[in-house]
Short mmCIF file of C-alpha atoms (C1' of nucleotides) in Angstrom, two decimals:
data_model
loop_
_atom_site.label_atom_id
_atom_site.label_comp_id
_atom_site.label_asym_id
_atom_site.label_seq_id
_atom_site.Cartn_x
_atom_site.Cartn_y
_atom_site.Cartn_z
CA MET A 1221 27.67 -38.70 -22.53
CA THR A 1222 29.52 -39.47 -19.74
CA ARG A 1223 28.08 -37.70 -17.05
CA SER A 1224 30.39 -39.46 -14.75
CA ASP A 1225 30.13 -42.96 -16.05
CA GLY A 1226 26.89 -42.62 -17.84
CA GLY A 1227 25.71 -46.08 -17.81
CA GLY A 1228 28.29 -47.50 -15.73
CA SER A 1229 29.01 -48.26 -12.26
CA GLY A 1230 29.67 -45.25 -10.22
CA ASN A 1231 30.57 -45.28 -6.68
CA GLY A 1232 29.43 -48.44 -5.06
CA GLY A 1233 28.07 -49.72 -8.32
CA LEU A 1234 25.47 -47.02 -8.48
CA LYS A 1235 24.54 -45.83 -11.89
CA LYS A 1236 24.54 -42.25 -12.94
CA GLY A 1237 23.30 -40.38 -15.93
CA PRO A 1238 19.98 -40.42 -17.68
CA TRP A 1239 17.35 -42.78 -16.51
CA THR A 1240 16.11 -45.52 -18.73
CA ALA A 1241 12.52 -46.53 -19.15
CA ALA A 1242 13.22 -49.75 -17.34
CA GLU A 1243 14.62 -47.88 -14.37
CA ASP A 1244 11.64 -45.60 -14.37
CA ALA A 1245 9.34 -48.57 -14.34
CA ILE A 1246 11.15 -50.09 -11.43
CA LEU A 1247 11.00 -46.89 -9.47
CA MET A 1248 7.35 -46.31 -10.23
CA GLU A 1249 6.50 -49.79 -9.20
CA TYR A 1250 8.38 -49.36 -6.00
CA VAL A 1251 6.61 -46.13 -5.15
CA ARG A 1252 3.29 -47.65 -6.05
CA LYS A 1253 3.86 -50.37 -3.54
CA GLN A 1254 5.83 -48.67 -0.84
CA GLY A 1255 4.91 -45.07 -1.24
CA GLU A 1256 7.22 -42.14 -1.31
CA GLY A 1257 10.05 -41.80 1.10
CA ASN A 1258 12.77 -44.06 2.33
CA TRP A 1259 14.48 -43.62 -0.97
CA ASN A 1260 17.61 -45.37 0.05
CA ALA A 1261 15.57 -48.52 0.38
CA VAL A 1262 14.81 -48.47 -3.31
CA GLN A 1263 18.18 -49.85 -4.17
CA LYS A 1264 17.95 -52.51 -1.54
CA ASN A 1265 14.45 -53.59 -2.36
CA THR A 1266 14.49 -53.34 -6.11
CA GLY A 1267 18.08 -53.72 -7.05
CA LEU A 1268 17.89 -50.46 -8.89
CA ALA A 1269 21.41 -49.16 -9.12
CA ARG A 1270 20.52 -45.66 -8.18
CA CYS A 1271 21.15 -43.80 -5.02
CA GLY A 1272 18.21 -42.71 -2.95
CA LYS A 1273 18.74 -39.15 -3.81
CA SER A 1274 18.63 -39.84 -7.47
CA CYS A 1275 15.46 -41.85 -7.04
CA ARG A 1276 13.79 -39.11 -5.14
CA LEU A 1277 14.68 -36.54 -7.76
CA ARG A 1278 13.60 -38.75 -10.58
CA TRP A 1279 10.30 -39.35 -8.93
CA ALA A 1280 9.74 -35.76 -7.96
CA ASN A 1281 10.73 -34.26 -11.25
CA HIS A 1282 9.52 -36.77 -13.78
CA LEU A 1283 7.57 -39.72 -12.54
CA ARG A 1284 5.16 -38.54 -9.96
CA PRO A 1285 1.61 -38.08 -11.12
CA ASN A 1286 0.02 -34.75 -11.86
CA LEU A 1287 3.17 -33.34 -13.23
CA LYS A 1288 2.47 -30.71 -15.79
CA LYS A 1289 4.78 -31.06 -18.70
CA GLY A 1290 5.34 -28.69 -21.51
CA ALA A 1291 5.97 -25.03 -21.80
CA PHE A 1292 4.93 -22.63 -19.16
CA SER A 1293 1.81 -20.73 -19.89
CA PRO A 1294 1.94 -16.95 -19.89
CA ASP A 1295 0.14 -16.93 -16.59
CA GLU A 1296 2.64 -19.30 -15.16
CA GLU A 1297 5.46 -17.24 -16.49
CA LEU A 1298 4.15 -14.13 -14.94
CA LEU A 1299 3.53 -15.90 -11.71
CA ILE A 1300 7.09 -17.09 -11.70
CA LEU A 1301 8.28 -13.58 -12.18
CA ARG A 1302 6.16 -12.28 -9.42
CA LEU A 1303 7.16 -15.05 -7.12
CA HIS A 1304 10.78 -14.52 -7.93
CA ALA A 1305 10.43 -10.89 -7.18
CA GLN A 1306 9.12 -11.81 -3.81
CA LEU A 1307 11.05 -14.89 -2.92
CA GLY A 1308 14.25 -14.76 -4.86
CA ASN A 1309 15.74 -18.06 -5.87
CA LYS A 1310 13.48 -20.10 -3.70
CA TRP A 1311 12.54 -22.53 -6.40
CA ALA A 1312 10.84 -25.00 -4.16
CA ARG A 1313 8.67 -22.35 -2.62
CA MET A 1314 7.87 -21.03 -6.02
CA ALA A 1315 6.97 -24.48 -7.19
CA ALA A 1316 4.49 -24.74 -4.37
CA HIS A 1317 2.50 -22.03 -6.06
CA LEU A 1318 2.61 -23.73 -9.42
CA PRO A 1319 0.76 -27.03 -9.29
CA GLY A 1320 2.33 -29.66 -11.41
CA ARG A 1321 5.55 -27.79 -11.79
CA THR A 1322 8.78 -28.71 -10.17
CA ASP A 1323 11.39 -26.54 -8.67
CA ASN A 1324 13.82 -27.80 -11.22
CA GLU A 1325 11.58 -26.73 -14.04
CA ILE A 1326 11.18 -23.31 -12.60
CA LYS A 1327 14.85 -23.01 -11.96
CA ASN A 1328 15.66 -24.02 -15.48
CA TYR A 1329 13.11 -21.65 -16.81
CA TRP A 1330 14.62 -18.84 -14.89
CA ASN A 1331 18.15 -19.70 -15.77
CA THR A 1332 17.42 -19.73 -19.44
CA ARG A 1333 14.61 -17.54 -20.57
CA ILE A 1334 14.77 -14.94 -17.92
CA LYS A 1335 18.49 -14.63 -17.86
CA ARG A 1336 18.39 -14.26 -21.57
CA ARG A 1337 16.42 -11.14 -21.02
CA GLN A 1338 19.12 -9.85 -18.82
CA ARG A 1339 21.75 -10.46 -21.40
CA ALA A 1340 19.61 -8.66 -23.88
CA GLY A 1341 19.45 -5.75 -21.53
CA LEU A 1342 15.77 -6.03 -20.99
CA PRO A 1343 14.04 -5.52 -17.73
CA LEU A 1344 13.98 -8.54 -15.58
CA TYR A 1345 10.48 -8.08 -14.36
CA PRO A 1346 7.41 -6.73 -16.02
CA PRO A 1347 6.72 -3.18 -15.10
CA ASP A 1348 3.89 -3.96 -12.79
CA VAL A 1349 6.05 -6.32 -10.85
CA GLN A 1350 8.78 -3.76 -10.66
CA ARG A 1351 6.45 -1.18 -9.37
CA GLU A 1352 4.81 -3.43 -6.91
CA LEU A 1353 8.14 -4.64 -5.70
CA ALA A 1354 9.40 -1.17 -5.20
CA PHE A 1355 6.31 -0.19 -3.38
CA LYS A 1356 6.31 -3.18 -1.11
CA ARG A 1357 9.94 -2.74 -0.39
CA GLN A 1358 9.43 0.81 0.42
CA ARG A 1359 6.71 -0.02 2.84
CA LEU A 1360 8.64 -2.83 4.36
CA HIS A 1361 11.84 -1.14 5.24
CA HIS A 1362 10.84 2.20 6.43
CA ASN A 1363 8.85 3.56 9.18
CA HIS A 1364 7.59 6.33 7.04
CA PRO A 1365 3.92 6.00 6.55
CA PRO A 1366 3.01 5.34 2.98
CA SER A 1367 1.60 8.75 2.62
CA THR A 1368 5.04 10.20 3.01
CA ASN A 1369 6.73 7.78 0.71
CA PRO A 1370 4.52 7.57 -2.24
CA PRO A 1371 5.56 6.07 -5.48
CA ALA A 1372 6.42 8.68 -7.97
CA PRO A 1373 4.14 9.17 -10.86
CA LEU A 1374 4.57 7.31 -14.02
CA LEU A 1375 7.18 8.73 -16.21
CA THR A 1376 6.89 10.01 -19.63
CA ASN A 1377 7.37 7.98 -22.69
CA ASN A 1378 10.64 9.47 -23.72
CA THR A 1379 12.38 8.12 -20.73
CA THR A 1380 14.66 5.20 -20.40
CA ILE A 1381 14.22 1.77 -19.09
CA THR A 1382 16.80 1.08 -16.56
CA HIS A 1383 16.80 -0.64 -13.34
CA PHE A 1384 19.39 -1.65 -10.92
CA SER A 1385 19.38 -4.81 -9.08
CA SER A 1386 21.84 -7.02 -7.44
CA THR A 1387 23.33 -10.26 -8.44
CA SER A 1388 23.36 -11.66 -5.03
CA SER A 1389 22.44 -10.86 -1.57
CA SER A 1390 25.95 -11.30 -0.46
CA LEU A 1391 27.22 -8.58 -2.63
CA LEU A 1392 24.84 -5.79 -2.08
CA ASP A 1393 22.89 -6.89 0.85
CA PRO A 1394 25.02 -9.14 2.93
CA THR A 1395 23.12 -8.36 6.03
CA GLY A 1396 19.82 -9.27 4.57
CA TYR A 1397 18.54 -6.00 5.75
CA PHE A 1398 17.43 -4.94 2.36
CA SER A 1399 15.74 -8.17 2.02
CA THR A 1400 13.71 -7.61 -1.04
CA PRO A 1401 15.42 -7.86 -4.35
CA MET A 1402 17.57 -4.93 -5.14
CA LEU A 1403 15.47 -3.92 -7.97
CA THR A 1404 14.69 -0.34 -7.86
CA THR A 1405 12.69 1.73 -10.12
CA PHE A 1406 13.33 5.28 -9.37
CA ASN A 1407 10.08 6.51 -10.48
CA ALA A 1408 9.09 4.95 -7.24
CA PRO A 1409 11.57 6.43 -4.85
CA LEU A 1410 12.61 4.03 -2.21
CA PRO A 1411 13.91 5.66 0.85
CA LEU A 1412 16.51 3.93 2.84
CA PRO A 1413 16.78 3.67 6.55
CA GLY A 1414 17.70 6.95 7.96
CA HIS A 1415 17.28 8.81 4.79
CA HIS A 1416 15.33 11.93 4.83
CA LEU A 1417 13.05 12.19 1.98
CA HIS A 1418 11.18 15.16 0.86
CA PHE A 1419 8.74 14.62 -1.86
CA PRO A 1420 7.30 17.24 -3.99
CA SER A 1421 3.70 17.72 -3.46
CA SER A 1422 2.76 17.81 -7.05
CA GLY A 1423 2.16 14.72 -8.99
CA MET A 1424 2.55 12.40 -6.10
CA PHE A 1425 0.25 10.13 -4.29
CA HIS A 1426 -0.80 11.28 -0.94
CA THR A 1427 -2.52 8.31 0.46
CA GLN A 1428 -2.02 4.65 0.48
CA GLN A 1429 -5.31 4.34 -1.21
CA GLN A 1430 -4.06 6.38 -4.07
CA GLN A 1431 -1.04 4.19 -4.35
CA GLN A 1432 -3.13 1.13 -4.32
CA GLN A 1433 -5.40 2.55 -6.92
CA GLN A 1434 -2.48 3.34 -9.09
CA MET A 1435 -1.08 -0.09 -8.62
CA GLU A 1436 -4.35 -1.69 -9.43
CA PHE A 1437 -4.59 0.46 -12.44
CA ASN A 1438 -1.19 -0.61 -13.55
CA LEU A 1439 -1.98 -4.21 -13.04
CA GLY A 1440 -5.26 -3.85 -14.69
CA SER A 1441 -3.81 -2.10 -17.61
CA PHE A 1442 -1.85 -5.20 -18.36
CA GLY A 1443 -4.69 -7.51 -17.82
CA LEU A 1444 -3.17 -9.10 -14.82
CA ASN A 1445 -5.85 -8.70 -12.30
CA SER A 1446 -7.13 -12.14 -12.88
CA LEU A 1447 -3.85 -13.79 -12.26
CA PRO A 1448 -3.69 -15.98 -9.23
CA LEU A 1449 -1.21 -14.13 -7.19
CA PRO A 1450 0.58 -15.93 -4.46
CA PRO A 1451 -0.16 -15.00 -0.94
CA PRO A 1452 1.43 -11.73 -0.05
CA VAL A 1453 4.72 -12.89 1.21
CA PHE A 1454 7.02 -10.14 2.26
CA PRO A 1455 8.77 -11.51 5.25
CA ASN A 1456 11.38 -9.56 7.00
CA LYS A 1457 13.95 -12.02 5.91
CA MET A 1458 13.78 -12.44 2.24
CA GLU A 1459 16.56 -13.43 0.01
CA LEU A 1460 17.64 -11.60 -3.01
CA PRO A 1461 17.35 -13.03 -6.41
CA SER A 1462 20.79 -14.02 -7.29
CA THR A 1463 20.34 -13.51 -10.92
CA GLN A 1464 19.63 -9.92 -11.01
CA MET A 1465 21.99 -7.43 -12.36
CA PHE A 1466 22.19 -4.08 -13.89
CA THR A 1467 20.01 -4.06 -16.86
CA ALA A 1468 18.88 -1.57 -19.34
CA LEU A 1469 17.25 -1.56 -22.64
CA PRO A 1470 19.69 -1.68 -25.44
CA PHE A 1471 20.34 1.69 -26.96
CA SER A 1472 18.22 3.33 -24.40
CA GLY A 1473 20.99 4.19 -22.07
CA GLY A 1474 20.92 3.41 -18.43
CA LEU A 1475 21.68 5.84 -15.75
CA LEU A 1476 24.92 4.22 -14.90
CA ASP A 1477 25.99 4.46 -18.44
CA THR A 1478 24.77 7.94 -18.60
CA LEU A 1479 26.81 8.86 -15.65
CA LEU A 1480 29.88 7.40 -17.16
CA GLN A 1481 29.35 8.91 -20.51
CA GLU A 1482 28.69 12.25 -19.10
CA VAL A 1483 31.65 12.35 -16.89
CA GLN A 1484 34.22 10.84 -19.08
CA PRO A 1485 34.51 13.48 -21.76
CA GLY A 1486 35.90 16.04 -19.46
CA GLY A 1487 35.86 14.08 -16.32
CA HIS A 1488 38.60 12.91 -14.11
CA LEU A 1489 37.80 9.41 -13.26
CA GLN A 1490 39.58 8.51 -10.13
CA SER A 1491 38.32 5.14 -9.38
CA ASN A 1492 40.23 3.54 -6.63
CA GLY A 1493 37.51 1.11 -5.84
CA LEU A 1494 36.81 2.48 -2.45
CA LEU A 1495 33.32 3.65 -2.28
CA PRO A 1496 33.57 5.85 0.75
CA GLU A 1497 36.42 7.75 -0.69
CA LEU A 1498 34.86 7.96 -4.03
CA VAL A 1499 31.63 9.33 -2.86
CA SER A 1500 33.21 11.85 -0.63
CA GLY A 1501 33.75 15.32 -1.78
CA ASP A 1502 33.42 18.89 -0.81
CA GLN A 1503 30.82 19.77 -3.22
CA ASP A 1504 27.51 18.33 -3.91
CA VAL A 1505 27.35 16.20 -6.91
CA LYS A 1506 24.53 17.39 -8.91
CA LEU A 1507 22.77 14.89 -10.97
CA SER A 1508 19.78 16.91 -11.59
CA HIS A 1509 20.13 17.14 -15.30
CA LEU A 1510 20.49 13.43 -15.57
CA CYS A 1511 16.87 13.22 -14.86
CA GLY A 1512 15.91 16.41 -16.45
CA GLY A 1513 13.45 17.05 -19.13
CA GLY A 1514 10.58 14.74 -19.11
CA VAL A 1515 12.08 12.38 -16.68
CA GLY A 1516 10.81 13.93 -13.61
CA GLY A 1517 7.27 12.97 -14.08
CA GLU A 1518 4.37 15.24 -14.35
CA GLY A 1519 6.15 18.13 -12.85
CA GLY A 1520 8.95 17.73 -15.29
CA GLY A 1521 11.30 18.42 -12.48
CA SER A 1522 14.53 16.63 -12.18
CA ARG A 1523 15.81 15.27 -9.00
CA GLY A 1524 18.93 15.60 -7.02
CA VAL A 1525 20.76 13.28 -4.74
CA THR A 1526 23.20 14.49 -2.23
CA LEU A 1527 25.97 12.18 -1.32
CA PRO A 1528 27.48 12.65 2.06
CA GLN A 1529 30.87 13.98 2.56
CA ASP A 1530 32.04 11.30 4.84
CA GLY A 1531 30.75 8.70 2.55
CA LEU A 1532 30.01 5.96 4.98
CA MET A 1533 26.48 5.56 6.12
CA GLU A 1534 25.80 9.18 5.88
CA SER A 1535 23.88 8.91 2.74
CA ALA A 1536 20.89 10.99 2.39
CA VAL A 1537 18.47 11.68 -0.28
CA LYS A 1538 16.95 15.00 -0.62
CA TRP A 1539 14.02 15.04 -2.84
CA THR A 1540 12.98 18.35 -4.10
CA ASP A 1541 10.83 19.64 -6.83
CA SER A 1542 13.75 20.84 -8.76
CA ASN A 1543 16.56 18.42 -8.35
CA TRP A 1544 18.15 15.39 -6.86
CA SER A 1545 21.41 16.09 -5.26
CA ILE A 1546 24.05 14.03 -3.62
CA GLY A 1547 25.78 15.80 -0.86
CA THR A 1548 26.47 16.07 2.78
CA GLN A 1549 23.62 17.78 4.41
CA MET A 1550 22.07 14.98 6.29
CA LYS A 1551 23.24 12.39 8.70
CA LYS A 1552 21.84 8.97 8.78
CA GLU A 1553 19.68 8.40 11.75
CA PRO A 1554 20.24 5.20 13.59
CA THR A 1555 17.73 2.52 13.04
CA GLU A 1556 17.15 -0.61 14.93
CA ASN A 1557 18.43 -2.70 12.12
CA ASP A 1558 21.29 -0.45 11.44
CA THR A 1559 24.38 -2.00 10.06
CA SER A 1560 27.38 -0.36 8.59
CA PRO A 1561 29.09 -2.51 6.05
CA VAL A 1562 30.45 -0.88 3.00
CA GLU A 1563 28.26 -3.14 0.98
CA GLU A 1564 25.25 -1.55 2.46
CA ASP A 1565 26.55 1.76 1.42
CA ILE A 1566 26.84 0.42 -2.07
CA SER A 1567 23.36 -0.82 -1.78
CA GLN A 1568 22.21 2.54 -0.68
CA LEU A 1569 23.97 4.20 -3.48
CA LEU A 1570 22.33 1.91 -5.90
CA ASN A 1571 19.05 2.72 -4.42
CA MET A 1572 19.62 6.37 -4.83
CA ILE A 1573 20.26 6.11 -8.47
CA PRO A 1574 17.15 7.19 -10.20
CA THR A 1575 15.79 4.71 -12.58
CA VAL A 1576 13.64 5.99 -15.27
CA ASN A 1577 11.12 3.38 -15.79
CA ALA A 1578 9.91 3.41 -19.27
CA ALA A 1579 9.22 -0.22 -18.73
CA ALA A 1580 6.17 1.02 -17.01
CA ALA A 1581 4.89 1.92 -20.38
CA THR A 1582 5.74 -1.41 -21.88
CA PRO A 1583 2.80 -3.70 -22.23
CA VAL A 1584 3.23 -7.16 -20.91
CA SER A 1585 2.68 -8.52 -24.33
CA GLU A 1586 5.72 -6.66 -25.47
CA TRP A 1587 7.56 -7.76 -22.44
CA TYR A 1588 6.90 -11.35 -23.21
CA LYS A 1589 7.31 -10.98 -26.89
CA SER A 1590 10.91 -10.13 -26.50
CA ASP A 1591 11.46 -13.13 -24.38
CA SER A 1592 12.44 -15.24 -27.29
CA GLY A 1593 14.69 -14.56 -30.13
CA GLU A 1594 16.43 -11.86 -28.30
CA ILE A 1595 19.79 -10.74 -29.25
CA SER A 1596 22.56 -12.61 -27.69
CA ASN A 1597 25.92 -11.10 -27.77
CA GLY A 1598 27.45 -14.31 -26.71
CA HIS A 1599 28.73 -12.92 -23.50
CA SER A 1600 28.39 -14.96 -20.48
CA SER A 1601 25.27 -14.53 -18.50
CA VAL A 1602 27.24 -14.86 -15.38
CA VAL A 1603 27.61 -11.62 -13.64
CA THR A 1604 30.26 -11.75 -11.06
CA GLU A 1605 30.75 -9.62 -8.07
CA GLU A 1606 33.80 -8.38 -9.83
CA HIS A 1607 31.61 -7.01 -12.53
CA ILE A 1608 29.38 -5.27 -10.10
CA GLY A 1609 32.34 -3.95 -8.24
CA LEU A 1610 33.75 -2.51 -11.38
CA GLU A 1611 30.48 -0.92 -12.22
CA MET A 1612 30.25 0.55 -8.83
CA GLN A 1613 33.70 1.97 -9.13
CA GLN A 1614 32.81 3.54 -12.37
CA LEU A 1615 29.55 4.79 -11.12
CA VAL A 1616 30.95 6.34 -8.04
CA SER A 1617 33.82 7.77 -9.94
CA SER A 1618 31.32 9.37 -12.14
CA LEU A 1619 29.41 10.71 -9.24
CA SER A 1620 32.52 12.31 -7.90
CA ASN A 1621 32.95 14.21 -11.10
CA PRO A 1622 29.78 16.06 -11.67
CA PRO A 1623 28.97 16.56 -15.25
CA GLU A 1624 28.60 19.99 -16.53
CA GLY A 1625 26.63 20.90 -19.51
CA PRO A 1626 23.21 21.79 -20.53
CA ASP A 1627 22.03 18.82 -22.44
CA LEU A 1628 22.75 15.64 -20.65
CA SER A 1629 19.84 13.63 -21.63
CA ILE A 1630 19.61 10.20 -20.22
CA ARG A 1631 18.33 8.88 -23.43
CA SER A 1632 21.29 8.83 -25.66
CA TYR A 1633 23.76 6.66 -23.90
CA PRO A 1634 24.17 3.08 -24.89
CA TRP A 1635 25.57 0.49 -22.59
CA SER A 1636 27.84 -0.83 -25.18
CA ASN A 1637 30.96 0.43 -23.58
CA MET A 1638 30.12 -0.78 -20.18
CA PRO A 1639 32.60 -3.45 -19.28
CA GLY A 1640 31.23 -6.44 -17.61
CA ILE A 1641 27.66 -5.75 -18.42
CA CYS A 1642 25.66 -7.91 -20.72
"C1'" DA B 289 27.39 -29.83 -45.66
"C1'" DA B 290 30.27 -28.89 -41.87
"C1'" DC B 291 31.17 -26.51 -38.01
"C1'" DA B 292 30.28 -23.46 -34.15
"C1'" DT B 293 27.30 -21.64 -30.93
"C1'" DC B 294 23.21 -21.34 -28.31
"C1'" DC B 295 19.53 -23.20 -25.73
"C1'" DA B 296 16.68 -26.21 -22.95
"C1'" DC B 297 16.66 -29.71 -20.05
"C1'" DA B 298 18.01 -33.51 -16.99
"C1'" DA B 299 20.81 -34.88 -13.62
"C1'" DC B 300 24.39 -34.44 -10.22
"C1'" DC B 301 26.77 -32.19 -6.34
"C1'" DG B 302 27.34 -30.04 -2.05
"C1'" DC B 303 25.36 -28.10 1.78
"C1'" DC B 304 22.09 -27.95 5.37
"C1'" DA B 305 18.29 -29.12 8.48
"C1'" DA B 306 15.39 -32.47 10.53
"C1'" DT B 307 15.00 -36.74 12.62
"C1'" DG B 308 15.95 -40.78 15.18
"C1'" DG B 309 18.98 -43.93 17.65
"C1'" DA C 925 24.65 -34.34 23.64
"C1'" DC C 926 26.39 -36.62 19.82
"C1'" DC C 927 26.31 -38.93 15.55
"C1'" DA C 928 24.42 -41.06 11.42
"C1'" DT C 929 20.85 -41.08 8.20
"C1'" DT C 930 17.62 -39.04 5.32
"C1'" DG C 931 15.46 -35.66 2.68
"C1'" DG C 932 15.24 -31.00 0.77
"C1'" DC C 933 17.12 -27.24 -1.59
"C1'" DG C 934 19.87 -24.38 -4.62
"C1'" DG C 935 23.72 -24.24 -7.70
"C1'" DT C 936 26.15 -26.21 -11.33
"C1'" DT C 937 27.28 -29.08 -15.16
"C1'" DG C 938 26.77 -32.18 -19.14
"C1'" DT C 939 24.20 -33.52 -23.16
"C1'" DG C 940 21.66 -33.32 -27.29
"C1'" DG C 941 18.91 -30.72 -30.34
"C1'" DA C 942 18.23 -26.34 -32.69
"C1'" DT C 943 19.97 -22.57 -34.94
"C1'" DG C 944 23.30 -19.70 -37.14
"C1'" DT C 945 27.51 -19.00 -39.99
#
DNA sequence: AACATCCACAACCGCCAATGG
DNA sequence: ACCATTGGCGGTTGTGGATGT
């Protein structure tokens, strides 16, 4: 082992590496007598060759009473997911909601089991969490009353699980403005500041009560109502989960992949890496057929997004019954928290990408079942900003080359040729 | 059986904030 | 006000066991 010196003398004769039972006994005895705190005194008073920090960690993570050892229960797992959706990588805060669990445990849990899901291309969060997150985010960041920004209806079963999220707040939300995790399910349209949204009247919720009922139904359908949810914490300043990334079900085809696949055959990819230039164009980029067919919910209508011509901070989403278009019609209205970094534009673009959330139809049992024994392609779980940047280049390049063709189903595009993903 | 790879976990590191002198 | 100390937190790394080839 030699984690540093292992059993040796480190700096100042302090030992590093795994703790021995004798050391544990010394530390426990010390705490029993002196109480917690003043950890640097442990070495002085007991002769234990460990730094105060190490003592504190050892006590907090392994020796203190009431620690709950062993695997996380399903309830705990779900709670972790929900907390992570709300708090991001705030392990200590998450641990506060899980009696007997340490932040280190939760962190390790996340960094292994959950990230494994990402590598497998599975949704990071259970569908109910996704939906709730989207809904909360939507309510948080926009002045639109809920009745004007309702979650879209559940999608049909032949749709694709895909969601976009960010790997770090610094990449896609450096300002912290979009403080909730960048996980967006586009069956729950999330308007952005200054975006003008027009929702079709059919198949949508019209009141907050309806949304809540739907949410409760969704939760209830997965048997989650009894879970001890943490207090509703949606502060204005919330950090993004750093571990999130583009994910999609294997073989299901994500939107990003779809975009690429659709454009590439006859497309003219002109990725120069500059989002504003890439998204600019004289003509609207129609994406309507990307979400066509059964994707559009009950109405069956697809959606269009219109990207602005000037690219920067002029994004607008026009939601119609028939399509989603990206174009230039609308200017972004100033908001009090308005910022104009390119990254935010990327963030906005990501948020405009419709995510077809078949995960909504995935029972939690299935969601958890796939948590172990998932495929592992051996690729690193680390998703770098470079990866995201490349994806964004590709995505935007695709957007600038509208696909033409009648049958551009979102279903049939694997992610296998997506560089840097999974 | 040997080797490679993956996974889970423990521990360390660096940074930061709070506190007290 | 400044500085040192202490504790907390999140990220990262190393290790050993499990699993696959």
